[in-house]
Coordinates of C-alpha atoms in Angstrom, one line a residue:
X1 CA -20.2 40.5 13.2
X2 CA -19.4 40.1 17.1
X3 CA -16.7 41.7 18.4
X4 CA -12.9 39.9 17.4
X5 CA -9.0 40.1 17.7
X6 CA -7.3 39.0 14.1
X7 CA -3.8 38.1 15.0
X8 CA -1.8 37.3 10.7
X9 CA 1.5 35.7 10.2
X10 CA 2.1 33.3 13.9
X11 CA 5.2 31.4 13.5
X12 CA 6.1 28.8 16.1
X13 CA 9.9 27.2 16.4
X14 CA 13.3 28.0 14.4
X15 CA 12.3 25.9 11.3
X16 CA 8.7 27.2 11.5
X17 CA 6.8 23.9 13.4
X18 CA 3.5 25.1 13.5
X19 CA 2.4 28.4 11.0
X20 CA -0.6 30.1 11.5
X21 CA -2.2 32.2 8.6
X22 CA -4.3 34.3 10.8
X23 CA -6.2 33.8 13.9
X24 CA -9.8 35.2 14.7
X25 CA -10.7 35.3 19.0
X26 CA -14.1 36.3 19.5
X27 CA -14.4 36.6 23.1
X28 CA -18.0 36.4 25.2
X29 CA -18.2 40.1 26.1
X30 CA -20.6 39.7 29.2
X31 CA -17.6 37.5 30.9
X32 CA -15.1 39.9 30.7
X33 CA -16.1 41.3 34.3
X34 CA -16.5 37.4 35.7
X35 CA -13.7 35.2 37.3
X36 CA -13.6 33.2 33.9
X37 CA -13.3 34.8 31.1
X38 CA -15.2 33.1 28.1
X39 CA -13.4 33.0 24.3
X40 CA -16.5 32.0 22.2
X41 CA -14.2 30.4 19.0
X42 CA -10.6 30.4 18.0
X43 CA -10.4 30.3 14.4
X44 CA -7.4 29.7 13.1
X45 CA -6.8 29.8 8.8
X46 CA -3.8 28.1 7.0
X47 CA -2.7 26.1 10.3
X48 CA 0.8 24.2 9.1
X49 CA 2.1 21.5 11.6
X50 CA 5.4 19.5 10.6
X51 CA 6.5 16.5 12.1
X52 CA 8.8 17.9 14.5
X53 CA 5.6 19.7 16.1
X54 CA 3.3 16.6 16.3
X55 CA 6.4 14.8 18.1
X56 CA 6.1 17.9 20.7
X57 CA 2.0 17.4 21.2
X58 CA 2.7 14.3 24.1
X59 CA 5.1 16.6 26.1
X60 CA 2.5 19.7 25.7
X61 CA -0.6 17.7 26.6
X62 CA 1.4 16.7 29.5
X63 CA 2.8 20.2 30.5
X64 CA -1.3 20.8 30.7
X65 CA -2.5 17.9 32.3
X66 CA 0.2 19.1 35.5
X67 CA -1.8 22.0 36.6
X68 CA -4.8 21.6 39.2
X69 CA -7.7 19.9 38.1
X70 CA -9.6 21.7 41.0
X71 CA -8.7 25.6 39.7
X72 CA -11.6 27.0 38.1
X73 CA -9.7 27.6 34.3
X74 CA -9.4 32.0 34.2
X75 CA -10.2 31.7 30.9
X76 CA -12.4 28.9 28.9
X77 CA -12.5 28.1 25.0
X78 CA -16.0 27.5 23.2
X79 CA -15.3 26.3 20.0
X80 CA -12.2 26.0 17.9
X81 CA -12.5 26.0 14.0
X82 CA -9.4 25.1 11.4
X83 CA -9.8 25.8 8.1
X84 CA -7.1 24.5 5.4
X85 CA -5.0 22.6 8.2
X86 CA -2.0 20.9 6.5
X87 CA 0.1 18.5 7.9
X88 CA 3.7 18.2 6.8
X89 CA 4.8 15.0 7.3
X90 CA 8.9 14.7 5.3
X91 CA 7.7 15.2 1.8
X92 CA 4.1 14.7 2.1
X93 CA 1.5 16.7 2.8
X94 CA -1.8 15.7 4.7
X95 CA -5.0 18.0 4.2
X96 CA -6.0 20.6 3.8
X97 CA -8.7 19.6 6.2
X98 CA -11.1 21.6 8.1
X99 CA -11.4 20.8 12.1
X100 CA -14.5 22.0 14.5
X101 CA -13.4 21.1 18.0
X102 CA -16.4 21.5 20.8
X103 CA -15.2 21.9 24.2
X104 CA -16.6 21.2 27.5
X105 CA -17.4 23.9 30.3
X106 CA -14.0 22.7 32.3
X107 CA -12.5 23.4 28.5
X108 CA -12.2 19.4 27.9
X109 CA -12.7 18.6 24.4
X110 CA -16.4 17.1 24.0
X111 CA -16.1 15.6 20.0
X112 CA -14.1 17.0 16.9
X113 CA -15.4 16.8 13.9
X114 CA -12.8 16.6 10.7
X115 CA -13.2 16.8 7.2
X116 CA -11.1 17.1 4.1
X117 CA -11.9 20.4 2.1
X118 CA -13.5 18.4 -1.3
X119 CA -15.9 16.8 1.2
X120 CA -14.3 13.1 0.4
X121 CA -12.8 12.2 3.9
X122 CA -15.5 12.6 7.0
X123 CA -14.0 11.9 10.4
X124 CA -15.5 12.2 14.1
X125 CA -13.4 11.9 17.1
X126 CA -14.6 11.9 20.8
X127 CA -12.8 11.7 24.0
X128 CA -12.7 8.1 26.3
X129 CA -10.8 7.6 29.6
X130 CA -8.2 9.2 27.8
X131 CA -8.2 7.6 24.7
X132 CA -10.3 8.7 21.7
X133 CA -12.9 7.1 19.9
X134 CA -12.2 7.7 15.6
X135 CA -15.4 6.9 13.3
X136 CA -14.0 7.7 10.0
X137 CA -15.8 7.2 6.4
X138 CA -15.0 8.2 2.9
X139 CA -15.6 8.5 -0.9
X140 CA -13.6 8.7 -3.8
X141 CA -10.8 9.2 -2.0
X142 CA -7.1 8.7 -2.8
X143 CA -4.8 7.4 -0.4
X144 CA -2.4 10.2 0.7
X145 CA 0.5 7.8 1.6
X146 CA 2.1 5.1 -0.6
X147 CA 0.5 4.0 -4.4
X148 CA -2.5 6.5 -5.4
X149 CA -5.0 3.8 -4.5
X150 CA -8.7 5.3 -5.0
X151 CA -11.2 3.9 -2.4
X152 CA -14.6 3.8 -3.1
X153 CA -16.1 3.5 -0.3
X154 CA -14.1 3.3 3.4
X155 CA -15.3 3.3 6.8
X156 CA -12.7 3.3 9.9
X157 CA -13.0 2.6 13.5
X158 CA -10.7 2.2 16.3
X159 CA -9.1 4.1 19.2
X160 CA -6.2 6.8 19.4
X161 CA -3.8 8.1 22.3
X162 CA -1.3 11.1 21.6
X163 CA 1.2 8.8 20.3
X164 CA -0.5 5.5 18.2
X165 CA -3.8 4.2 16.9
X166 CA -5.6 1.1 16.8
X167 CA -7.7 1.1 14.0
X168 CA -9.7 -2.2 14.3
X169 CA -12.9 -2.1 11.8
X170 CA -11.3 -1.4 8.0
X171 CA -13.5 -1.9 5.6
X172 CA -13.0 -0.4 2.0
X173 CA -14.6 -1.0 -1.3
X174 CA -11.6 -0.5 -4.6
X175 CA -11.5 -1.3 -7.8
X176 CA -14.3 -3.6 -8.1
X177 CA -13.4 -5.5 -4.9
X178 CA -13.3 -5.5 -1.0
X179 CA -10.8 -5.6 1.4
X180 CA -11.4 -5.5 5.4
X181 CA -8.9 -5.5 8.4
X182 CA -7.2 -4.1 10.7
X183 CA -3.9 -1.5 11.4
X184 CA -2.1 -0.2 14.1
X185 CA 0.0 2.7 13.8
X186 CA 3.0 4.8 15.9
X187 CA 4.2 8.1 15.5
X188 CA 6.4 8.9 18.9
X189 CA 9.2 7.9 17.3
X190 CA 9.3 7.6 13.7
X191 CA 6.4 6.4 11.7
X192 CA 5.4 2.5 12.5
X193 CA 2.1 0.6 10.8
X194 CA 2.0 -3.1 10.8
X195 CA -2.2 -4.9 10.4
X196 CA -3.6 -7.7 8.3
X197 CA -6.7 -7.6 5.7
X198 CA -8.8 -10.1 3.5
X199 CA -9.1 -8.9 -0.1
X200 CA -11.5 -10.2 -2.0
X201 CA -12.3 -9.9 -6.3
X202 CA -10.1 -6.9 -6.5
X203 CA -9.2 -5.9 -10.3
X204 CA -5.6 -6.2 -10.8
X205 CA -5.6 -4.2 -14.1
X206 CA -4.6 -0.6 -12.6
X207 CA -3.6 -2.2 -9.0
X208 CA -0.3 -3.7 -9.6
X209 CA 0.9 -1.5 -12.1
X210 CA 0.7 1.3 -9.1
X211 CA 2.5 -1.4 -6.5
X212 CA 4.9 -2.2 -9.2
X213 CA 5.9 0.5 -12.2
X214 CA 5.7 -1.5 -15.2
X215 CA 3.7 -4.6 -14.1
X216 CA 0.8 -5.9 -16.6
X217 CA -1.6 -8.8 -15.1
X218 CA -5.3 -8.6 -14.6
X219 CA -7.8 -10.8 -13.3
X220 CA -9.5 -11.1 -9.8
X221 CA -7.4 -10.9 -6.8
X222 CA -8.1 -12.6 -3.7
X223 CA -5.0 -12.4 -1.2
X224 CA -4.7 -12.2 2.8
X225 CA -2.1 -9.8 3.0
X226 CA 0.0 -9.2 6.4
X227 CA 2.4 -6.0 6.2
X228 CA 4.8 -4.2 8.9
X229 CA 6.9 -1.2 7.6
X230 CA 9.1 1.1 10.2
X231 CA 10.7 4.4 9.1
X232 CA 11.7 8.1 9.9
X233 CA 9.5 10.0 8.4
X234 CA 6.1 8.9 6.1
X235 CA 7.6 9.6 2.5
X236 CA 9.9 6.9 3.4
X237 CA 7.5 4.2 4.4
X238 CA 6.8 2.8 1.5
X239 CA 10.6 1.7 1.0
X240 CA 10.4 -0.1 4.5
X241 CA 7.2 -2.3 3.5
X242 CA 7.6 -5.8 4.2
X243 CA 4.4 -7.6 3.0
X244 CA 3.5 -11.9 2.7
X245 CA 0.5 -13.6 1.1
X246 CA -0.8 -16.1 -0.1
X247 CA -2.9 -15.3 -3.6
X248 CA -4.8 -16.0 -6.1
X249 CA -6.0 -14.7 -9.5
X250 CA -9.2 -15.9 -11.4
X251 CA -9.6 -15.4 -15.5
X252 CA -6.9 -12.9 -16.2
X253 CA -3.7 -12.5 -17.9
X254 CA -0.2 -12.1 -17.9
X255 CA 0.9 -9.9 -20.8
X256 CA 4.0 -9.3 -22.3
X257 CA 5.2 -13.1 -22.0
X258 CA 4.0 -16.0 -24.1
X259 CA 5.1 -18.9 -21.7
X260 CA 2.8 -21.7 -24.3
X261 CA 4.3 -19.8 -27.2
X262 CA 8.3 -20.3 -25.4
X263 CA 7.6 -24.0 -24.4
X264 CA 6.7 -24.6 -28.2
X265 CA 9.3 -22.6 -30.0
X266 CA 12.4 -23.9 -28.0
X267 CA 14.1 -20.4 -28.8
X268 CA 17.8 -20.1 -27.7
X269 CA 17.7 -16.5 -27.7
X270 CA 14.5 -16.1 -25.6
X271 CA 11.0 -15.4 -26.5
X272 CA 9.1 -12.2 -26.1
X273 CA 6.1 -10.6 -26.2
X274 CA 2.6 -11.7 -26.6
X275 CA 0.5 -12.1 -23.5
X276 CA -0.9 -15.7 -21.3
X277 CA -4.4 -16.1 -20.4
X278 CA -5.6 -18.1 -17.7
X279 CA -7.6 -19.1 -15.9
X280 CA -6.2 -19.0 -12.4
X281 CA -2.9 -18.1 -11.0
X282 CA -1.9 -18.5 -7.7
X283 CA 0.9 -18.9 -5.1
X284 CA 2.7 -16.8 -2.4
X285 CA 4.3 -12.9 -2.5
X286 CA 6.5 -11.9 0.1
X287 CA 7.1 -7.7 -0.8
X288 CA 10.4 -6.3 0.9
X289 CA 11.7 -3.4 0.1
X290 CA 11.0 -2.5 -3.3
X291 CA 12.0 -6.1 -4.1
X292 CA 9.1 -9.2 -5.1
X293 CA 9.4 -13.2 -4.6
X294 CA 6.7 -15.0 -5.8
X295 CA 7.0 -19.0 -5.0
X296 CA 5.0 -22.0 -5.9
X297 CA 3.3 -20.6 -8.5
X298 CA 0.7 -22.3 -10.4
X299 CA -0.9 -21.3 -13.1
X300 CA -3.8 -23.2 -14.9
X301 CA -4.5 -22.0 -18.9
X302 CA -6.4 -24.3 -21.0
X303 CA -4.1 -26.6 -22.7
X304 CA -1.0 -25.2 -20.4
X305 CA -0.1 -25.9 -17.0
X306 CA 3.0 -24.0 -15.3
X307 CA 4.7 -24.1 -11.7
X308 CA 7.9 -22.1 -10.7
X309 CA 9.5 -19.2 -8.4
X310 CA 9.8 -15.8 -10.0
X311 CA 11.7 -12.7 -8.3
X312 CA 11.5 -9.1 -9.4
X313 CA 14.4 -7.0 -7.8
X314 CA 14.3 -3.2 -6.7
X315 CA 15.2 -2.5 -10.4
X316 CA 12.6 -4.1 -11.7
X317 CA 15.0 -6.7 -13.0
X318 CA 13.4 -10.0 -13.5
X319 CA 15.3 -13.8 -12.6
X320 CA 13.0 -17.5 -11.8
X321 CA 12.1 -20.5 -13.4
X322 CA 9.1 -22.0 -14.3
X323 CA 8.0 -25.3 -15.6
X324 CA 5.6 -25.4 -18.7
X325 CA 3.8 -28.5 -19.3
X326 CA 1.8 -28.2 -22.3
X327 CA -1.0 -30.7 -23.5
X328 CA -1.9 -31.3 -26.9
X329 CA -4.0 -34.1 -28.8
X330 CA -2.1 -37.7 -27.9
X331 CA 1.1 -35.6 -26.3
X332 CA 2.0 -33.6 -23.3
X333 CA 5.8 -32.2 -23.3
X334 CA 7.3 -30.1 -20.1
X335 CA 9.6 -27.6 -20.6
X336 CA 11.9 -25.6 -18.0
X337 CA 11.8 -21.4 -19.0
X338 CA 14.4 -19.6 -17.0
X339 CA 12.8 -15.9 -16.8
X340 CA 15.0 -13.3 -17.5
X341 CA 15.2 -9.2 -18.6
X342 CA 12.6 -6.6 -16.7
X343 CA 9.0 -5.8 -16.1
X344 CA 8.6 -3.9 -19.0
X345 CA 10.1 -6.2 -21.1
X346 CA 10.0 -10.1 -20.0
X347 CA 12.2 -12.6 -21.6
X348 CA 11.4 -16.7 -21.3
X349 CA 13.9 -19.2 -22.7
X350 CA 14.6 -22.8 -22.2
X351 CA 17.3 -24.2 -20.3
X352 CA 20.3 -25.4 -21.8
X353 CA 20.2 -29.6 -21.3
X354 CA 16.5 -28.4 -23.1
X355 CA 18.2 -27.0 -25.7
X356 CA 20.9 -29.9 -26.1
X357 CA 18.1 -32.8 -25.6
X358 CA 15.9 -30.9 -28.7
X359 CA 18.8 -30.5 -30.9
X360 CA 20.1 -34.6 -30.5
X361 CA 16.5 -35.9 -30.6
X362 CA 16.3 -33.9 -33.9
X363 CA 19.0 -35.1 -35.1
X364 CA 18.1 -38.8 -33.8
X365 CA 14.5 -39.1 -34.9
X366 CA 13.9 -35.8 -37.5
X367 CA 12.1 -32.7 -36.1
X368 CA 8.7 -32.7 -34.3
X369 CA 8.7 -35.7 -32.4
X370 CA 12.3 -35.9 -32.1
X371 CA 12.5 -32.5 -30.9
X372 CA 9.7 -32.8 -28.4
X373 CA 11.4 -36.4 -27.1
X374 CA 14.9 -34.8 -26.8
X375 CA 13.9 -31.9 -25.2
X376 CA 12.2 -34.1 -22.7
X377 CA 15.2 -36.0 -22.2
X378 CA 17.0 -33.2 -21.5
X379 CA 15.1 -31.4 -18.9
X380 CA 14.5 -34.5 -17.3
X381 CA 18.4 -35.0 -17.2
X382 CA 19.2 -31.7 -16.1
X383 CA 16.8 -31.7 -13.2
X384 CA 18.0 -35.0 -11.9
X385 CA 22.0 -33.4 -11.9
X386 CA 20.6 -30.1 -10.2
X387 CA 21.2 -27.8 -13.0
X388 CA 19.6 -24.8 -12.1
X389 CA 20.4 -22.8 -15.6
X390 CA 19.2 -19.0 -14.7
X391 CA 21.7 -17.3 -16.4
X392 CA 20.4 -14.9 -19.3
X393 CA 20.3 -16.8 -23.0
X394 CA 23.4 -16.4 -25.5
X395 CA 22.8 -14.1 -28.4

């Protein structure tokens, strides 16, 4: 081996910003009697940076950027090498990674080359009028921010400065779709991201019940999402997500609710359970805060037919109305469904003038088609005084 200094144990600030496991200098030997002395490679094991240190890199770039260009540097860096680099980011972790950095013969970085340890996450970055150029790609990779999203297949490319990037070619294969876009985000102060993307045929099976504990639909997704989110620090990004769509779902389901099955039954106390296959759904999601409002909503399922406004709050609590119109041979009724309980465990049940209409056209014209009539009546009646029952049904 060539000649080295091991320096173990570097720790950098009062709450430890940047930790150094160990570092290895290998010096050129043959320039240690010139005017520049030449360090071969820094490697550097178990490098830790927290956010506070990353806020610092801006002001230490431009602490270097202040001396003389002319000076000839007394001492020039090769090569640096990382090995398990972590980044600290609140309560999230980045990495480990491993980073090669080439540098010039003024000591300008050339390209870095950086790479997560399990091979998954390949990234090359290269200096530009002061900017750099980021060609990123991956496989099997899970997002380390936000839901545990696997990506297939992703290739990024845009253009960083010390304090933001502009990542304008996203394109990522997931879950039996695609989605392409674009993002921008800040780190000088806080943590800002804000882009756009077109998803296309994207299984909803495993998706949503990441985005939202408890949720149950599948089908294909096609959306055209548009997010912003602004916080402190990353773990807390999520939280701040606004996000607006317009969607749709082909062939899938809705399980847990029965909405042909609640229009039928005319149940006071609610029904539950069972699941709603259609064939498409569709509408528009605005995401804010841990909270979900889906309006005009359609869905299309065979003999049923449904429009309506749905909101899940932060507790996963569920409130909306929809409108079931069901078609059978010579009939069609439609029947208002207040939506109540939570995403585990959906409720549907009919409005009251529903309730009231069913139970006089029974006793009118005897059950079936007197019951189907009043009903009729009923909604129809309640809808033209404004009655917007959502309350949650009588036991």
């Amino acid at each position: 081996p060539l000649p080295h200094v091991t320096i173990d144990g570097i720790t950098i600030g009062t709450n430890e910003d940047v930790k150094l496991g160990k570092v290895r200098v290998t010096p050129d030997l043959f320039s240690l009697l010139q005017s520049t002395k030449v360090i071969k490679s820094i490697e550097i094991d178990s490098l830790v940076l927290t956010r506070k240190a990353i806020d610092r890199i801006p002001a230490w770039a431009k602490l270097d950027d202040a001396g003389s260009p002319q000076a000839a540097p007394q001492v020039r860096v090769e090569n640096i090498r990382l090995h398990d680099a972590v980044l600290r980011l609140g309560q999230a972790d980045l990495g480990p990674f491993d980073v090669r950095v080439r540098l010039d013969s003024n000591g300008e970085p050339e390209e870095a080359s950086i790479a997560t340890q399990d091979g998954k996450l390949k990234a090359l970055v290269k200096p530009d009028k002061g900017k750099y150029l980021i060609d990123a790609s991956a496989r099997s990779w899970t997002l380390p921010l936000g839901p545990a999203l696997v990506l297939d297949e992703l290739t990024v490319k845009g253009v960083a400065t010390l304090n933001d990037a502009s990542l304008g070619e996203v394109s990522a294969k997931l879950y039996g779709g695609t989605a392409i876009g674009r993002t921008t985000i800040r780190w000088q102060k806080g943590l800002q991201i804000d882009g756009r993307f077109d998803v296309r045929q994207l299984e909803l099976r495993q998706v949503a019940s990441m985005l939202s504990p408890g949720t149950r639909v599948s089908g294909k997704l096609n959306a055209k999402p548009v997010f912003s989110a602004s916080a402190a620090s990353s773990d807390r990004l999520m939280n701040a997500l606004r996000l607006a769509t317009l969607f749709s779902v082909q062939n899938g389901a809705l399980h847990g609710v029965d909405i042909q099955k609640a229009a039928n039954q005319l149940i006071k106390q609610g029904t539950a359970g069972g699941e709603t296959r259609f064939e498409q759904l569709s509408g528009h999601l605005v995401m804010e805060r841990g909270s979900y409002r889906f309006t005009q909503l359609k869905i299309a399922a065979g003999a049923l037919a449904a429009d309506g406004t749905v909101s899940i709050s932060a507790k996963q609590e569920l409130s909306g109305r929809i409108n079931a119109q069901v078609n059978a041979v010579g009939t069609s009724s439609n029947v208002p469904l207040n939506v109540a309980g939570t995403v585990d465990a959906p409720l549907l049940y009919p409005t009251g003038g529903t309730i009231a209409g069913a139970a006089v056209g029974t006793a009118i014209m005897g059950p079936g088609l007197g019951t189907s009539v009043g009903a009729k009546i009923g909604s129809w009646a309640e809808g033209l005084f404004g009655n917007q029952d959502e309350k949650k049904p009588r036991k």
